[in-house]
Coordinates of N, CA and C in Angstrom, one line a residue:
X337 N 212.6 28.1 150.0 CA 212.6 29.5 150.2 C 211.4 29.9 151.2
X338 N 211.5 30.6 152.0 CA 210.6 31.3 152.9 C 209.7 32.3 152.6
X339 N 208.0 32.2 153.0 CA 207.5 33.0 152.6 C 208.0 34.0 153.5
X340 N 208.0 35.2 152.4 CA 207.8 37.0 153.6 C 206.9 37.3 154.0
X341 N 207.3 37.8 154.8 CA 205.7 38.2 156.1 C 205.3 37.1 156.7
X342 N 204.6 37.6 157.8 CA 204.4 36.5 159.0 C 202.9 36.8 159.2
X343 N 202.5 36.1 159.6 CA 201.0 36.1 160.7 C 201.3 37.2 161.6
X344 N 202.0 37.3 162.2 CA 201.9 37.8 163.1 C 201.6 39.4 163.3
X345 N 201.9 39.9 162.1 CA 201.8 41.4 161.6 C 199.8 41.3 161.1
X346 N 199.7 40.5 160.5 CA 198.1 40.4 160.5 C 197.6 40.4 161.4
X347 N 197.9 39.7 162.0 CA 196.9 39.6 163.6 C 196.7 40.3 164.3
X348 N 198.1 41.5 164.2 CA 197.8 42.9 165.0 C 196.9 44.0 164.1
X349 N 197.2 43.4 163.3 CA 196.4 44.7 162.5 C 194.9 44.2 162.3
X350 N 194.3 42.7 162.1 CA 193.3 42.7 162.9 C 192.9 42.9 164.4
X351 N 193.7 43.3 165.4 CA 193.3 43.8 166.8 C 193.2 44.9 166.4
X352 N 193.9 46.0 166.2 CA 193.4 47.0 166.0 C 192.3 47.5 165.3
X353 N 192.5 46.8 164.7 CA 191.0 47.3 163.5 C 189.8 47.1 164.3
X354 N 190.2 46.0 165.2 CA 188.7 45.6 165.7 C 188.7 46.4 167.1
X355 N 189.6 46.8 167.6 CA 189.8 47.9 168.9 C 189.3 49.5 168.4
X356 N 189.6 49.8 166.9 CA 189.5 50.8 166.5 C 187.6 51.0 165.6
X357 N 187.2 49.6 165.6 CA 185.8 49.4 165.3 C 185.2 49.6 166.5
X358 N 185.1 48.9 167.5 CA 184.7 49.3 168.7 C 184.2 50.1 169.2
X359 N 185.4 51.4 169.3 CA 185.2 52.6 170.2 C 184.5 53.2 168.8
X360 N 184.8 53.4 167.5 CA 183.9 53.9 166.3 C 182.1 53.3 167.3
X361 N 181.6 52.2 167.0 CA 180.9 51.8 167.4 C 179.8 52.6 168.6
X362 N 181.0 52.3 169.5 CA 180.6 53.0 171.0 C 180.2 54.4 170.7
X363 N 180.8 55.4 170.4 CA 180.7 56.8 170.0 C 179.6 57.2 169.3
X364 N 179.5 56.1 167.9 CA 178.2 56.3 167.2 C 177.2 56.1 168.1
X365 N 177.6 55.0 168.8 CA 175.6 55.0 169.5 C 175.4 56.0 171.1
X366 N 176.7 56.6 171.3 CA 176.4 57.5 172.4 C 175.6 59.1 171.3
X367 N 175.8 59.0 170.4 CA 175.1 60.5 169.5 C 173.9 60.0 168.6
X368 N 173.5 59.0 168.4 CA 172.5 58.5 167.8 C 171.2 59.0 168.4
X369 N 171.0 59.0 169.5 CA 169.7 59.6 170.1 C 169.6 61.0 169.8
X370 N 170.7 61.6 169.9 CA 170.3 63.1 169.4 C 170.3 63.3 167.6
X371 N 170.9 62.8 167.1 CA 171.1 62.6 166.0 C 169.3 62.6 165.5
X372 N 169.0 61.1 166.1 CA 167.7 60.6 165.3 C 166.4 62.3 165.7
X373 N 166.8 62.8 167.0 CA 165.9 63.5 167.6 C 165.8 64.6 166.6
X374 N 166.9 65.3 165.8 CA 167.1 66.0 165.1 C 167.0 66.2 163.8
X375 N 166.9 64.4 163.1 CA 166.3 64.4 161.8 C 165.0 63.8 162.0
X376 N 163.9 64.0 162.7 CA 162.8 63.5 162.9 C 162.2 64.7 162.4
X377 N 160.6 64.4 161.4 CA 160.4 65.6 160.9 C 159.8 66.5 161.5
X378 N 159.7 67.8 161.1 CA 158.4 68.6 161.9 C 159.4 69.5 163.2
X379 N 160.9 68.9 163.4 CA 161.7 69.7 164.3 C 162.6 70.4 163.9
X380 N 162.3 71.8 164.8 CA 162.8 72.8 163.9 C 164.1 73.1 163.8
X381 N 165.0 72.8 162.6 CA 166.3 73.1 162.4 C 167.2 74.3 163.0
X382 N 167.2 74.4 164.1 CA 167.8 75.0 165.1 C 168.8 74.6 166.3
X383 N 169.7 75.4 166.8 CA 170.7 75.0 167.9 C 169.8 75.3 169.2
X384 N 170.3 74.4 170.1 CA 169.6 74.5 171.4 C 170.5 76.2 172.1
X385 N 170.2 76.5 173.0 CA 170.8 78.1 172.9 C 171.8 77.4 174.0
X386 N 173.1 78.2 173.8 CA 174.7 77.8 174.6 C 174.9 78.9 175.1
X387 N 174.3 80.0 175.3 CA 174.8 80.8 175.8 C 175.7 82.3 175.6
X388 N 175.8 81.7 174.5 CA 177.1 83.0 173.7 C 175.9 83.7 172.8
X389 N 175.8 85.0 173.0 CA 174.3 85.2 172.2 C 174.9 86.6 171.3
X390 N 176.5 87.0 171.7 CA 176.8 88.4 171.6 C 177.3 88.3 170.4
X391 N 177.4 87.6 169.3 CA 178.0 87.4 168.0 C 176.5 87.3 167.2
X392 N 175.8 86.7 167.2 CA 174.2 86.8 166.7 C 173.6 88.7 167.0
X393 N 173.7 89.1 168.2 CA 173.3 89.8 168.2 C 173.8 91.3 167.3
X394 N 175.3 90.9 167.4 CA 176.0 92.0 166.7 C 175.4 91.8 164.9
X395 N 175.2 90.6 164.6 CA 174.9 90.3 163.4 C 173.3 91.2 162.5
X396 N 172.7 90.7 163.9 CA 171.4 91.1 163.5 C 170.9 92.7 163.5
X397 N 171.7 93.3 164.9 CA 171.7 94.5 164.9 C 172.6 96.0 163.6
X398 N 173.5 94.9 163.0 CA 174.8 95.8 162.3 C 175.4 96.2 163.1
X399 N 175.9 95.8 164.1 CA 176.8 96.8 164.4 C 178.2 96.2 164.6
X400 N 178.4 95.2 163.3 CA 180.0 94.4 162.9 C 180.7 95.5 162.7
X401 N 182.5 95.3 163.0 CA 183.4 96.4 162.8 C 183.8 96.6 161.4
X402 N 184.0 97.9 160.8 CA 185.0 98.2 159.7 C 186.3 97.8 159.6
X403 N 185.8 96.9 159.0 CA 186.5 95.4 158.3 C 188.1 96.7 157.8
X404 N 187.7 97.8 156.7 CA 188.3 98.4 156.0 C 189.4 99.3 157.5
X405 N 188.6 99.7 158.4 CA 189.3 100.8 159.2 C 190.1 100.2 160.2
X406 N 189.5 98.6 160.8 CA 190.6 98.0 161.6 C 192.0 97.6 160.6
X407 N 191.8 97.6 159.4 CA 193.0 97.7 158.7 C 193.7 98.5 158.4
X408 N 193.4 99.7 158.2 CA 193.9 100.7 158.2 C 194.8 101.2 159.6
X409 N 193.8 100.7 160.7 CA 194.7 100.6 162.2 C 195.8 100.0 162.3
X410 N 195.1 98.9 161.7 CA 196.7 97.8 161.9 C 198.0 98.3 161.0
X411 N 197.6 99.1 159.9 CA 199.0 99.3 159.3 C 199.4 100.7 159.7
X412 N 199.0 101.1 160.4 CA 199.8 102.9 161.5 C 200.2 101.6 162.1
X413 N 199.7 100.9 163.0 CA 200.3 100.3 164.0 C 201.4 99.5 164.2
X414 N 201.7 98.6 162.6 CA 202.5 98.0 162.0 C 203.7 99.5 161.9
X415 N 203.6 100.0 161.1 CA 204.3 101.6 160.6 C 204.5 102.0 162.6
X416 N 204.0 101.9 163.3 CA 204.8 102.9 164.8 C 205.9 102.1 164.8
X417 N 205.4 100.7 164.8 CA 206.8 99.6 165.6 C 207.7 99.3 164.7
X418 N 207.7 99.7 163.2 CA 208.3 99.6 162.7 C 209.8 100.8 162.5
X419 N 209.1 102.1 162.8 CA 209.4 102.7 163.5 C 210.6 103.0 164.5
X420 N 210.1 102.7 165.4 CA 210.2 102.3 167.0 C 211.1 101.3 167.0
X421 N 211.2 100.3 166.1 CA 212.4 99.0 166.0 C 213.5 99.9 165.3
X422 N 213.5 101.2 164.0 CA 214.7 101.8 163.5 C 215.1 102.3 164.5
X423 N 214.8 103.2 165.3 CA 215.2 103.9 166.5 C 216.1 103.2 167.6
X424 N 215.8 102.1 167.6 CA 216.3 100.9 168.5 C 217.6 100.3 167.7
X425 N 217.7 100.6 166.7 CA 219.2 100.0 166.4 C 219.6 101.3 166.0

């Protein structure tokens, strides 16, 4: 009787594994420099600034929208086109 399964299905799946270790590999050591820079002690747990500053600022100042009144908009608005679709048939 013949064993089932071949070598040959092993062998790809060690290439891959070892193709897919690799680039794992590669990627860890391209972020390890910032990584280590960032758990080094004494620095301060903070984002470098990106530029988008208008969501922080809305934060800090209050002046986030009525969570409650944009809802209230959206259901007139829901209700016109609902509306607006009876009219249409």
């Amino acid at each position: 009787m013949k064993k089932p399964g071949g070598g040959f299905g092993f062998v790809m799946m060690a290439v891959v594994l070892m193709i897919v270790l690799f680039l794992a590999t590669k990627a860890w050591k391209a972020v390890m420099p910032t990584a280590a820079q960032a758990l080094q002690p004494g620095t301060p747990g903070q984002v470098d600034d990106h530029g988008q500053k208008e969501a922080g600022d809305a934060i800090r100042s209050g002046n986030l929208p009525n969570l409650k009144q944009m809802g209230q908009n959206a259901d007139k608005y829901i209700d016109q086109m609902k509306d607006a679709a009876k009219k249409q048939d």
